[in-house]
C-alpha positions as a LaTeX table, in Angstrom:
\begin{tabular}{lrrr}
\hline
Residue & $x$ (\AA) & $y$ (\AA) & $z$ (\AA) \\
\hline
Unk1 & $-35.41$ & 12.91 & 13.78 \\
Unk2 & $-35.69$ & 12.81 & 9.98 \\
Unk3 & $-33.80$ & 15.36 & 7.94 \\
Unk4 & $-35.93$ & 17.29 & 5.42 \\
Unk5 & $-35.56$ & 16.08 & 1.86 \\
Unk6 & $-33.50$ & 18.19 & $-0.48$ \\
Unk7 & $-35.42$ & 19.60 & $-3.43$ \\
Unk8 & $-34.25$ & 18.28 & $-6.79$ \\
Unk9 & $-33.25$ & 21.77 & $-7.89$ \\
Unk10 & $-31.05$ & 22.14 & $-4.80$ \\
Unk11 & $-29.33$ & 18.76 & $-5.13$ \\
Unk12 & $-25.61$ & 18.79 & $-5.70$ \\
Unk13 & $-24.74$ & 17.67 & $-9.23$ \\
Unk14 & $-22.08$ & 14.95 & $-9.22$ \\
Unk15 & $-20.56$ & 13.35 & $-12.32$ \\
Unk16 & $-18.98$ & 9.92 & $-11.86$ \\
Unk17 & $-16.35$ & 9.10 & $-14.50$ \\
Unk18 & $-15.21$ & 5.51 & $-14.07$ \\
Unk19 & $-13.78$ & 2.94 & $-16.46$ \\
Unk20 & $-14.82$ & 0.13 & $-14.10$ \\
Unk21 & $-18.48$ & $-0.38$ & $-14.96$ \\
Unk22 & $-19.27$ & $-2.46$ & $-11.88$ \\
Unk23 & $-17.65$ & 0.01 & $-9.51$ \\
Unk24 & $-19.36$ & 2.91 & $-11.25$ \\
Unk25 & $-22.77$ & 1.25 & $-10.86$ \\
Unk26 & $-22.23$ & 0.53 & $-7.17$ \\
Unk27 & $-20.99$ & 4.03 & $-6.45$ \\
Unk28 & $-23.77$ & 5.64 & $-8.47$ \\
Unk29 & $-26.46$ & 3.57 & $-6.76$ \\
Unk30 & $-25.11$ & 4.42 & $-3.33$ \\
Unk31 & $-24.93$ & 8.16 & $-4.05$ \\
Unk32 & $-28.40$ & 8.22 & $-5.63$ \\
Unk33 & $-29.85$ & 6.95 & $-2.37$ \\
Unk34 & $-28.72$ & 10.24 & $-0.86$ \\
Unk35 & $-31.27$ & 12.94 & $-1.67$ \\
Unk36 & $-28.67$ & 15.71 & $-1.46$ \\
Unk37 & $-26.95$ & 14.44 & $-4.63$ \\
Unk38 & $-28.02$ & 14.44 & $-8.25$ \\
Unk39 & $-25.78$ & 11.83 & $-9.86$ \\
Unk40 & $-24.72$ & 11.43 & $-13.49$ \\
Unk41 & $-22.26$ & 8.97 & $-15.05$ \\
Unk42 & $-19.99$ & 8.85 & $-18.07$ \\
Unk43 & $-16.98$ & 7.01 & $-19.41$ \\
Unk44 & $-13.60$ & 8.07 & $-18.11$ \\
Unk45 & $-12.29$ & 9.38 & $-21.46$ \\
Unk46 & $-11.89$ & 13.13 & $-21.78$ \\
Unk47 & $-14.45$ & 13.65 & $-24.57$ \\
Unk48 & $-17.20$ & 11.88 & $-22.61$ \\
Unk49 & $-16.41$ & 13.93 & $-19.50$ \\
Unk50 & $-16.44$ & 17.25 & $-21.36$ \\
Unk51 & $-19.70$ & 16.39 & $-23.15$ \\
Unk52 & $-21.34$ & 15.42 & $-19.87$ \\
Unk53 & $-20.14$ & 18.53 & $-18.05$ \\
Unk54 & $-21.51$ & 20.69 & $-20.86$ \\
Unk55 & $-24.92$ & 19.00 & $-20.90$ \\
Unk56 & $-25.81$ & 18.38 & $-17.24$ \\
Unk57 & $-25.66$ & 20.62 & $-14.12$ \\
Unk58 & $-22.48$ & 19.32 & $-12.50$ \\
Unk59 & $-20.67$ & 20.93 & $-9.59$ \\
Unk60 & $-18.29$ & 18.05 & $-8.76$ \\
Unk61 & $-16.55$ & 15.54 & $-11.03$ \\
Unk62 & $-15.41$ & 12.32 & $-9.36$ \\
Unk63 & $-12.79$ & 10.68 & $-11.55$ \\
Unk64 & $-12.01$ & 7.11 & $-10.54$ \\
Unk65 & $-8.41$ & 6.16 & $-11.30$ \\
Unk66 & $-7.76$ & 2.91 & $-13.13$ \\
Unk67 & $-4.22$ & 1.82 & $-12.28$ \\
Unk68 & $-4.17$ & $-0.64$ & $-15.18$ \\
Unk69 & $-4.34$ & 2.35 & $-17.54$ \\
Unk70 & $-1.63$ & 4.97 & $-17.93$ \\
Unk71 & $-1.76$ & 7.29 & $-14.93$ \\
Unk72 & $-0.29$ & 10.18 & $-16.92$ \\
Unk73 & $-3.12$ & 10.03 & $-19.46$ \\
Unk74 & $-5.75$ & 10.05 & $-16.73$ \\
Unk75 & $-4.13$ & 13.03 & $-15.00$ \\
Unk76 & $-3.93$ & 14.78 & $-18.37$ \\
Unk77 & $-7.70$ & 14.27 & $-18.69$ \\
Unk78 & $-8.18$ & 15.71 & $-15.21$ \\
Unk79 & $-6.07$ & 18.72 & $-16.21$ \\
Unk80 & $-8.08$ & 19.30 & $-19.38$ \\
Unk81 & $-11.32$ & 19.23 & $-17.43$ \\
Unk82 & $-9.85$ & 21.68 & $-14.94$ \\
Unk83 & $-8.69$ & 24.09 & $-17.63$ \\
Unk84 & $-12.01$ & 23.88 & $-19.46$ \\
Unk85 & $-14.17$ & 24.15 & $-16.32$ \\
Unk86 & $-12.13$ & 25.62 & $-13.44$ \\
Unk87 & $-15.27$ & 26.36 & $-11.39$ \\
Unk88 & $-16.19$ & 22.66 & $-11.21$ \\
Unk89 & $-14.56$ & 20.82 & $-8.31$ \\
Unk90 & $-12.66$ & 17.61 & $-9.02$ \\
Unk91 & $-12.14$ & 14.59 & $-6.77$ \\
Unk92 & $-9.74$ & 11.80 & $-7.64$ \\
Unk93 & $-10.90$ & 8.40 & $-6.41$ \\
Unk94 & $-7.98$ & 6.00 & $-5.94$ \\
Unk95 & $-7.34$ & 2.54 & $-4.52$ \\
Unk96 & $-3.83$ & 3.53 & $-3.44$ \\
Unk97 & $-1.50$ & 6.47 & $-3.88$ \\
Unk98 & 2.09 & 7.58 & $-3.56$ \\
Unk99 & 3.83 & 10.94 & $-3.35$ \\
Unk100 & 4.10 & 11.40 & $-7.12$ \\
Unk101 & 0.42 & 10.71 & $-7.71$ \\
Unk102 & $-0.71$ & 13.07 & $-4.93$ \\
Unk103 & 1.50 & 15.93 & $-6.10$ \\
Unk104 & 0.59 & 15.55 & $-9.77$ \\
Unk105 & $-3.11$ & 15.16 & $-8.99$ \\
Unk106 & $-3.28$ & 18.47 & $-7.15$ \\
Unk107 & $-1.14$ & 20.09 & $-9.86$ \\
Unk108 & $-3.65$ & 18.81 & $-12.41$ \\
Unk109 & $-6.55$ & 20.53 & $-10.66$ \\
Unk110 & $-7.85$ & 18.02 & $-8.12$ \\
Unk111 & $-9.33$ & 19.52 & $-4.97$ \\
Unk112 & $-9.52$ & 16.20 & $-3.20$ \\
Unk113 & $-8.03$ & 12.73 & $-3.26$ \\
Unk114 & $-10.14$ & 9.99 & $-1.74$ \\
Unk115 & $-8.73$ & 6.51 & $-1.13$ \\
Unk116 & $-11.58$ & 4.00 & $-1.24$ \\
Unk117 & $-9.56$ & 1.26 & 0.49 \\
Unk118 & $-9.00$ & 3.36 & 3.63 \\
Unk119 & $-12.32$ & 4.94 & 4.47 \\
Unk120 & $-16.07$ & 4.56 & 4.25 \\
Unk121 & $-18.89$ & 5.79 & 2.06 \\
Unk122 & $-20.06$ & 8.49 & 4.47 \\
Unk123 & $-16.64$ & 10.10 & 4.30 \\
Unk124 & $-16.81$ & 10.07 & 0.52 \\
Unk125 & $-20.11$ & 11.96 & 0.70 \\
Unk126 & $-18.51$ & 14.47 & 3.05 \\
Unk127 & $-15.53$ & 14.79 & 0.71 \\
Unk128 & $-17.82$ & 15.61 & $-2.23$ \\
Unk129 & $-19.72$ & 18.18 & $-0.20$ \\
Unk130 & $-16.54$ & 19.83 & 1.11 \\
Unk131 & $-14.90$ & 20.26 & $-2.30$ \\
Unk132 & $-18.20$ & 21.54 & $-3.69$ \\
Unk133 & $-17.95$ & 24.28 & $-1.05$ \\
Unk134 & $-14.49$ & 25.18 & $-2.30$ \\
Unk135 & $-12.51$ & 23.34 & 0.36 \\
Unk136 & $-9.59$ & 20.95 & $-0.15$ \\
Unk137 & $-9.90$ & 17.31 & 0.91 \\
Unk138 & $-6.58$ & 15.69 & 1.84 \\
Unk139 & $-5.43$ & 13.51 & 4.70 \\
Unk140 & $-2.36$ & 14.25 & 6.81 \\
Unk141 & $-0.07$ & 12.07 & 4.67 \\
Unk142 & $-1.14$ & 13.79 & 1.47 \\
Unk143 & $-0.69$ & 17.21 & 3.07 \\
Unk144 & 2.80 & 16.22 & 4.15 \\
Unk145 & 3.67 & 15.37 & 0.55 \\
Unk146 & 2.51 & 18.84 & $-0.51$ \\
Unk147 & 4.38 & 20.59 & 2.31 \\
Unk148 & 7.55 & 18.71 & 1.39 \\
Unk149 & 7.11 & 19.90 & $-2.17$ \\
Unk150 & 6.87 & 23.55 & $-1.11$ \\
Unk151 & 10.09 & 23.28 & 0.91 \\
Unk152 & 12.10 & 21.68 & $-1.88$ \\
Unk153 & 14.49 & 23.53 & $-4.13$ \\
Unk154 & 13.23 & 24.59 & $-7.58$ \\
Unk155 & 15.40 & 24.40 & $-10.67$ \\
Unk156 & 15.67 & 26.14 & $-14.02$ \\
Unk157 & 16.16 & 23.96 & $-17.07$ \\
Unk158 & 18.59 & 25.40 & $-19.62$ \\
Unk159 & 18.22 & 24.11 & $-23.17$ \\
Unk160 & 20.32 & 24.61 & $-26.29$ \\
Unk161 & 18.94 & 25.23 & $-29.77$ \\
Unk162 & 18.34 & 21.50 & $-30.23$ \\
Unk163 & 16.40 & 21.21 & $-27.00$ \\
Unk164 & 19.15 & 19.37 & $-25.12$ \\
Unk165 & 19.76 & 20.21 & $-21.47$ \\
Unk166 & 22.98 & 22.12 & $-20.86$ \\
Unk167 & 23.22 & 21.70 & $-17.09$ \\
Unk168 & 23.05 & 18.88 & $-14.58$ \\
Unk169 & 20.08 & 18.83 & $-12.17$ \\
Unk170 & 22.25 & 20.25 & $-9.37$ \\
Unk171 & 23.61 & 23.02 & $-11.59$ \\
Unk172 & 20.04 & 23.89 & $-12.58$ \\
Unk173 & 19.21 & 24.27 & $-8.89$ \\
Unk174 & 22.15 & 26.61 & $-8.37$ \\
Unk175 & 21.03 & 28.77 & $-11.30$ \\
Unk176 & 17.49 & 28.99 & $-9.91$ \\
Unk177 & 18.76 & 30.11 & $-6.50$ \\
Unk178 & 21.14 & 32.67 & $-8.04$ \\
Unk179 & 18.19 & 34.01 & $-10.05$ \\
Unk180 & 16.29 & 34.41 & $-6.76$ \\
Unk181 & 19.08 & 36.68 & $-5.50$ \\
Unk182 & 20.67 & 34.29 & $-3.05$ \\
Unk183 & 24.36 & 34.63 & $-2.12$ \\
Unk184 & 26.84 & 31.76 & $-2.33$ \\
Unk185 & 26.56 & 31.33 & 1.42 \\
Unk186 & 22.75 & 31.13 & 1.27 \\
Unk187 & 22.88 & 28.69 & $-1.63$ \\
Unk188 & 25.35 & 26.53 & 0.28 \\
Unk189 & 22.96 & 26.39 & 3.26 \\
Unk190 & 19.96 & 25.67 & 1.05 \\
Unk191 & 21.66 & 22.79 & $-0.75$ \\
Unk192 & 23.70 & 21.55 & 2.21 \\
Unk193 & 26.96 & 22.21 & 0.40 \\
Unk194 & 30.14 & 24.12 & 1.19 \\
Unk195 & 30.63 & 27.59 & $-0.28$ \\
Unk196 & 33.68 & 26.27 & $-2.11$ \\
Unk197 & 31.52 & 23.64 & $-3.85$ \\
Unk198 & 28.95 & 26.27 & $-4.82$ \\
Unk199 & 31.75 & 28.36 & $-6.38$ \\
Unk200 & 32.92 & 25.32 & $-8.35$ \\
Unk201 & 29.39 & 24.80 & $-9.64$ \\
Unk202 & 29.19 & 28.46 & $-10.68$ \\
Unk203 & 32.49 & 28.28 & $-12.59$ \\
Unk204 & 31.24 & 25.20 & $-14.45$ \\
Unk205 & 27.90 & 26.91 & $-15.16$ \\
Unk206 & 29.64 & 30.06 & $-16.43$ \\
Unk207 & 31.76 & 27.94 & $-18.75$ \\
Unk208 & 28.82 & 25.93 & $-20.11$ \\
Unk209 & 26.59 & 28.95 & $-20.70$ \\
Unk210 & 29.32 & 31.33 & $-21.91$ \\
Unk211 & 28.76 & 33.97 & $-19.22$ \\
Unk212 & 31.28 & 35.53 & $-16.86$ \\
Unk213 & 29.31 & 37.02 & $-13.96$ \\
Unk214 & 26.28 & 36.48 & $-11.75$ \\
Unk215 & 24.51 & 39.38 & $-13.47$ \\
Unk216 & 25.01 & 37.79 & $-16.87$ \\
Unk217 & 23.86 & 34.46 & $-15.45$ \\
Unk218 & 20.63 & 35.98 & $-14.11$ \\
Unk219 & 19.96 & 37.66 & $-17.46$ \\
Unk220 & 20.63 & 34.37 & $-19.23$ \\
Unk221 & 18.27 & 32.56 & $-16.84$ \\
Unk222 & 15.51 & 35.13 & $-17.39$ \\
Unk223 & 15.79 & 34.82 & $-21.17$ \\
Unk224 & 16.48 & 31.10 & $-21.52$ \\
Unk225 & 15.41 & 29.43 & $-18.29$ \\
Unk226 & 12.52 & 26.99 & $-18.27$ \\
Unk227 & 11.10 & 26.56 & $-14.73$ \\
Unk228 & 10.72 & 22.90 & $-13.82$ \\
Unk229 & 7.13 & 22.49 & $-12.57$ \\
Unk230 & 6.38 & 18.84 & $-13.29$ \\
Unk231 & 9.27 & 17.56 & $-11.20$ \\
Unk232 & 11.30 & 18.92 & $-8.31$ \\
Unk233 & 14.76 & 18.01 & $-7.06$ \\
Unk234 & 15.23 & 17.72 & $-3.30$ \\
Unk235 & 18.17 & 19.74 & $-2.07$ \\
Unk236 & 19.83 & 17.06 & 0.02 \\
Unk237 & 18.99 & 13.96 & $-2.01$ \\
Unk238 & 21.02 & 14.63 & $-5.15$ \\
Unk239 & 24.59 & 13.33 & $-5.43$ \\
Unk240 & 27.31 & 15.87 & $-6.09$ \\
Unk241 & 28.12 & 15.67 & $-9.77$ \\
\hline
\end{tabular}
């Protein structure tokens, strides 16, 4: 039984941003054969994407990663699009991925990561439709990366007047947990340390920051702490320093 054709006005606007011209043409041609999509293309640079989003009715941006170009710059472009147009869904199209890419992609505003080497074109269409409906598209491995991130220990970066870090990564973790109201015993459990070691860390932190109590440390953290959001330090993977 044939499905009814989707009216042009009801078609889902999709913008393909790809630095690989051949891949962009193939992907665009394939999507344009599907009547439920209205497909537009542009270069992968941020100015082209923003101009296209402003001039055509786009609901989903599919940004194809080029691993020969700096990943950080491409994710920065994704972030700028997200901040400028938060209502537009973003899909990152990749040939391969690792934990860092997955975490930073979702932090940058992606609602889906689609690996073209693993799956087929029909699944890509479904991915685009799902994120357009406000859902998140991620496989079990990608979700595990995100769940691991949630369970890791945050840290607070302490900087001096010159912008130099005052504390080691482990000490920064201890400060963050003290600021959350955790006792030495709770911190020891969280970081898989002994209470004695936690106390030693606190004495070193007090000395470095010029404070003499947990209350003063919390106040210092509130006024000077810089939450680390771009990178996280796993509680059990850091050496004792």
